[in-house]
PDB file of C-alpha atoms in Angstrom:
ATOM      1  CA  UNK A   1     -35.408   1.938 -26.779  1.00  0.00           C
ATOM      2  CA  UNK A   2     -34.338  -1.517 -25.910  1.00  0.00           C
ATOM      3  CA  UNK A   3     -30.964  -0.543 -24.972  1.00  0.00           C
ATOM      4  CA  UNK A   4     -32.218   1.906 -22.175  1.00  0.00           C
ATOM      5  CA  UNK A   5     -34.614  -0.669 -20.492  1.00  0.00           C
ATOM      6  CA  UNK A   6     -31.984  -3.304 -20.210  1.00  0.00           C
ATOM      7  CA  UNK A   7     -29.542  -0.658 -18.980  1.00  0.00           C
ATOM      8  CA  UNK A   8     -32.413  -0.168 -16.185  1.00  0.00           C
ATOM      9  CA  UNK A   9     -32.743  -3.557 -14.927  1.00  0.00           C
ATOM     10  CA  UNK A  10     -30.113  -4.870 -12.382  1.00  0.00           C
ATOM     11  CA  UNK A  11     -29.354  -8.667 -12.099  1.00  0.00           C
ATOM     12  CA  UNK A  12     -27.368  -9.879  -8.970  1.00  0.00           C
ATOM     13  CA  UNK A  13     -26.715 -13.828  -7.775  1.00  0.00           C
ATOM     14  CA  UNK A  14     -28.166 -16.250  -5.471  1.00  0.00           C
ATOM     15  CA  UNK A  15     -26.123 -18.880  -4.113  1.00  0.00           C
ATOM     16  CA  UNK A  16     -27.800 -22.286  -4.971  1.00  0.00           C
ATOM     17  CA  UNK A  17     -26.764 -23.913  -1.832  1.00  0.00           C
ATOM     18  CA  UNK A  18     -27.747 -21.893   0.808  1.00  0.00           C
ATOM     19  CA  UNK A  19     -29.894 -19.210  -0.616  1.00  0.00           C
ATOM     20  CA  UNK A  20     -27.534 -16.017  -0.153  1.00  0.00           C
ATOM     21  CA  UNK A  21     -27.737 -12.789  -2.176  1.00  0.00           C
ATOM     22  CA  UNK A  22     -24.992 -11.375  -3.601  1.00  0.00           C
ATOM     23  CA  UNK A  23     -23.724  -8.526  -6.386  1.00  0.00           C
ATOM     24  CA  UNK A  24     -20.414  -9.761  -8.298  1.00  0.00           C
ATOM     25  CA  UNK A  25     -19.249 -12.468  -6.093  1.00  0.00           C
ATOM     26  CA  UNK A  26     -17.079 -15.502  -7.517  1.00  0.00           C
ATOM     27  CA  UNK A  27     -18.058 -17.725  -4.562  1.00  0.00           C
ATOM     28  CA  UNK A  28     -20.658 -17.807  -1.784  1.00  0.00           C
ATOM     29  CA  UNK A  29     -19.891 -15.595   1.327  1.00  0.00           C
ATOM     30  CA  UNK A  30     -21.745 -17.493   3.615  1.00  0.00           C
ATOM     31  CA  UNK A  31     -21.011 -21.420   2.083  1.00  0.00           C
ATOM     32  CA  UNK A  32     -18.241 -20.878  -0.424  1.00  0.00           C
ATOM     33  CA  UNK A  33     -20.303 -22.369  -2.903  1.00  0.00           C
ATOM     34  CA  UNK A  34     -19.099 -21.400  -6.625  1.00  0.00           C
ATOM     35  CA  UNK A  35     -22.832 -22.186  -8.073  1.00  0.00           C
ATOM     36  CA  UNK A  36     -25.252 -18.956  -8.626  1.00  0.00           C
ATOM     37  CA  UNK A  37     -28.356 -18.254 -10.410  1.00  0.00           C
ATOM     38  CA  UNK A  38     -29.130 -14.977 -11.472  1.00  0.00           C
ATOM     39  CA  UNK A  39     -32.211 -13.128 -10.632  1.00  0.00           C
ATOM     40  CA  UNK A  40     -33.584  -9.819 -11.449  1.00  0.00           C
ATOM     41  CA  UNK A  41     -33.779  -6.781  -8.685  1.00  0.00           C
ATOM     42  CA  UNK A  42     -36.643  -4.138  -8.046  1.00  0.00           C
ATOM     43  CA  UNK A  43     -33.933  -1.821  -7.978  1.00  0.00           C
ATOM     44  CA  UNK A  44     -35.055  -0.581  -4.866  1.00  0.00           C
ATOM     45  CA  UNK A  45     -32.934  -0.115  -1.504  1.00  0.00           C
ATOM     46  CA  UNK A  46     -31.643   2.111   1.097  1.00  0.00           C
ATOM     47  CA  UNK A  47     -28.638   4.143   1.557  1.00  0.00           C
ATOM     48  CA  UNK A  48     -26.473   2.430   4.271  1.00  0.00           C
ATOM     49  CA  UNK A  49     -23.215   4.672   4.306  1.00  0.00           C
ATOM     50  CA  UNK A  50     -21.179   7.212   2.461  1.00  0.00           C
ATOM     51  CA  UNK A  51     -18.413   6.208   0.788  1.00  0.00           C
ATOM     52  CA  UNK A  52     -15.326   8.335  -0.042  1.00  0.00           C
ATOM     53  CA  UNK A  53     -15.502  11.772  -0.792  1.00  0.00           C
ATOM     54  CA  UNK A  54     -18.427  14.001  -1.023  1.00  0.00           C
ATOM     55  CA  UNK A  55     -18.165  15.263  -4.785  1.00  0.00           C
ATOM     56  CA  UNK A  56     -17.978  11.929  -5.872  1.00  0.00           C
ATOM     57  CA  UNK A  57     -21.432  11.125  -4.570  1.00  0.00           C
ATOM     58  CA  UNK A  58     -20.777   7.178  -3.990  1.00  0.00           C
ATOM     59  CA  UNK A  59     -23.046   5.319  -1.227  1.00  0.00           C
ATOM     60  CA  UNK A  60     -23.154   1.952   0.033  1.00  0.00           C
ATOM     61  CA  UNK A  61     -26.938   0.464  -0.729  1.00  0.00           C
ATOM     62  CA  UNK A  62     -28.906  -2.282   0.473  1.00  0.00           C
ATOM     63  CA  UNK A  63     -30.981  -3.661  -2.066  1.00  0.00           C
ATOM     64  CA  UNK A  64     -34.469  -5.067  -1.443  1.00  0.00           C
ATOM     65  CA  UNK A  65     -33.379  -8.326  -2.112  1.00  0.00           C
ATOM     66  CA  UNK A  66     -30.186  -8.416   0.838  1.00  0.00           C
ATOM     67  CA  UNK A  67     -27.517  -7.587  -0.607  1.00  0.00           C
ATOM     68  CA  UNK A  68     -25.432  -4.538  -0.897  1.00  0.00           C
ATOM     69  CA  UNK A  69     -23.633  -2.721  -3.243  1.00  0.00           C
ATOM     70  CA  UNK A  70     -21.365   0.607  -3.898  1.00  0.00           C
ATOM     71  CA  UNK A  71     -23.543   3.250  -6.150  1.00  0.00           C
ATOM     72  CA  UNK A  72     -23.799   6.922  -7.527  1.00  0.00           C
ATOM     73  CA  UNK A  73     -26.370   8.720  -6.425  1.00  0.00           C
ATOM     74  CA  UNK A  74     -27.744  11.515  -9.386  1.00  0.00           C
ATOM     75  CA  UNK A  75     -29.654  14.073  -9.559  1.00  0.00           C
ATOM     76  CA  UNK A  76     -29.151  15.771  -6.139  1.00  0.00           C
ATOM     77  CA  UNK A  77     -26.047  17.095  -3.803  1.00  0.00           C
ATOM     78  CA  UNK A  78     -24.763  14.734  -1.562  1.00  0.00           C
ATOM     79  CA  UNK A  79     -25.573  16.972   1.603  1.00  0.00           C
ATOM     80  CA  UNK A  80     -29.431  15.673   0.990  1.00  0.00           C
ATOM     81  CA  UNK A  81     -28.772  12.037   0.621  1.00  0.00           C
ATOM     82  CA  UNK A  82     -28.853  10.623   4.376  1.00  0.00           C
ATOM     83  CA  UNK A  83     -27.999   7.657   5.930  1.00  0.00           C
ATOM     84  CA  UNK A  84     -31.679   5.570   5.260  1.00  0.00           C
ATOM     85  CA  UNK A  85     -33.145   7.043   2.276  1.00  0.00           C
ATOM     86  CA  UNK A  86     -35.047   5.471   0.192  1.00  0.00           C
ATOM     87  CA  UNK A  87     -33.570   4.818  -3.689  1.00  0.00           C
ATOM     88  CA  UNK A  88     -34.575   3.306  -7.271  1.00  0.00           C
ATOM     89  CA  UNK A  89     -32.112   2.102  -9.866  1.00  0.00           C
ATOM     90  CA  UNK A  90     -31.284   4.722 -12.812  1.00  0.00           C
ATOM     91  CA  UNK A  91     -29.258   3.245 -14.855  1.00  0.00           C
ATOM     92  CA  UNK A  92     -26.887  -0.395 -13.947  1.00  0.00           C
ATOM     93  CA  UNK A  93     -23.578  -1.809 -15.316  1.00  0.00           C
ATOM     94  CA  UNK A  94     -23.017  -3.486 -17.942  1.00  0.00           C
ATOM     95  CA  UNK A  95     -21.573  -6.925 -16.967  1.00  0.00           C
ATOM     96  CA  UNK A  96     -18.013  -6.596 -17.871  1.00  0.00           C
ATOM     97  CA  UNK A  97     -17.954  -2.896 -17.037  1.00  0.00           C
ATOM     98  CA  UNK A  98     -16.237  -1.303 -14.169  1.00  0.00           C
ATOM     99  CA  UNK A  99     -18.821   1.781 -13.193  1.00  0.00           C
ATOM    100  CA  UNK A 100     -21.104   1.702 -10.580  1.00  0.00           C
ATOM    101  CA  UNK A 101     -24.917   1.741 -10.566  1.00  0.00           C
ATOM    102  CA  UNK A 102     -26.589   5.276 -10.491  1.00  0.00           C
ATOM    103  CA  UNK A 103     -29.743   5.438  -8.061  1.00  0.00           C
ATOM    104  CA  UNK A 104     -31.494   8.621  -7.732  1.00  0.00           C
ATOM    105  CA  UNK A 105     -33.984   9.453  -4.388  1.00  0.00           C
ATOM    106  CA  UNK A 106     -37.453   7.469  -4.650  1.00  0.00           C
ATOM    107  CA  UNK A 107     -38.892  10.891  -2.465  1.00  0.00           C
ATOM    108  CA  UNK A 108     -36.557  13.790  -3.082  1.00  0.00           C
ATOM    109  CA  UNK A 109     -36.611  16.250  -0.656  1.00  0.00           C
ATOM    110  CA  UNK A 110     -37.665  19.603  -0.548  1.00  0.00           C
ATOM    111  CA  UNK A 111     -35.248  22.438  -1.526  1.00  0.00           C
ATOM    112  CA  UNK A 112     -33.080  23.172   1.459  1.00  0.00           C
ATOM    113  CA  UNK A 113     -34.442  26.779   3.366  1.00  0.00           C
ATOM    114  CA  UNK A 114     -31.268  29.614   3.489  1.00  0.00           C
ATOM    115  CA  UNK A 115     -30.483  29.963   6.829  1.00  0.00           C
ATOM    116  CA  UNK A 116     -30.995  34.274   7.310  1.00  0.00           C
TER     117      UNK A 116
END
């Protein structure tokens, strides 16, 4: 049980010079500062953009918090995920692993009519 709630929080870095957010970042892209703290997300954001291919599902999201990463959004096709849609944090990464966060839809929508 433990296991899956850590696996459901997501931590990212803030720069302790000038305050930026930032997801996996060895220095500062605002200062160049090499010092971060790490602070827990919501795991809340919007989609900003698709990335790659459709069957892999991947988006670009901005966090809550400013900052943005690459994720895989579950539980739906990718022809209902839009450009500003509202997500929540599945499942993150590990910190020395190399998959992506899965978000799913905070309000799916409804099934898609046929067209007739």
């Amino acid at each position: 049980m433990l296991q899956t709630e850590t696996r459901r929080e997501l931590f990212f870095q803030r720069c302790l010079w000038c305050g930026t957010p930032a997801y996996r970042r060895s220095f500062c892209r605002v200062c160049g500062a090499m010092a971060f703290h790490r602070e827990r997300s919501a795991g809340t954001g919007v989609v900003v953009r698709r990335n790659g291919h459709a069957q892999h599902n991947t988006w670009f999201v901005a966090m809550d918090e400013g900052f943005n990463l690459l994720c895989q959004v579950a539980g739906t096709s990718p022809v209902v995920v839009a450009v500003g849609a509202r997500v929540t944090l599945v499942r993150s990464v590990d910190p020395l692993d190399q998959g992506l966060p899965v978000v799913e839809l905070a309000h799916p929508g409804a099934l898609l009519e046929r067209w007739t």
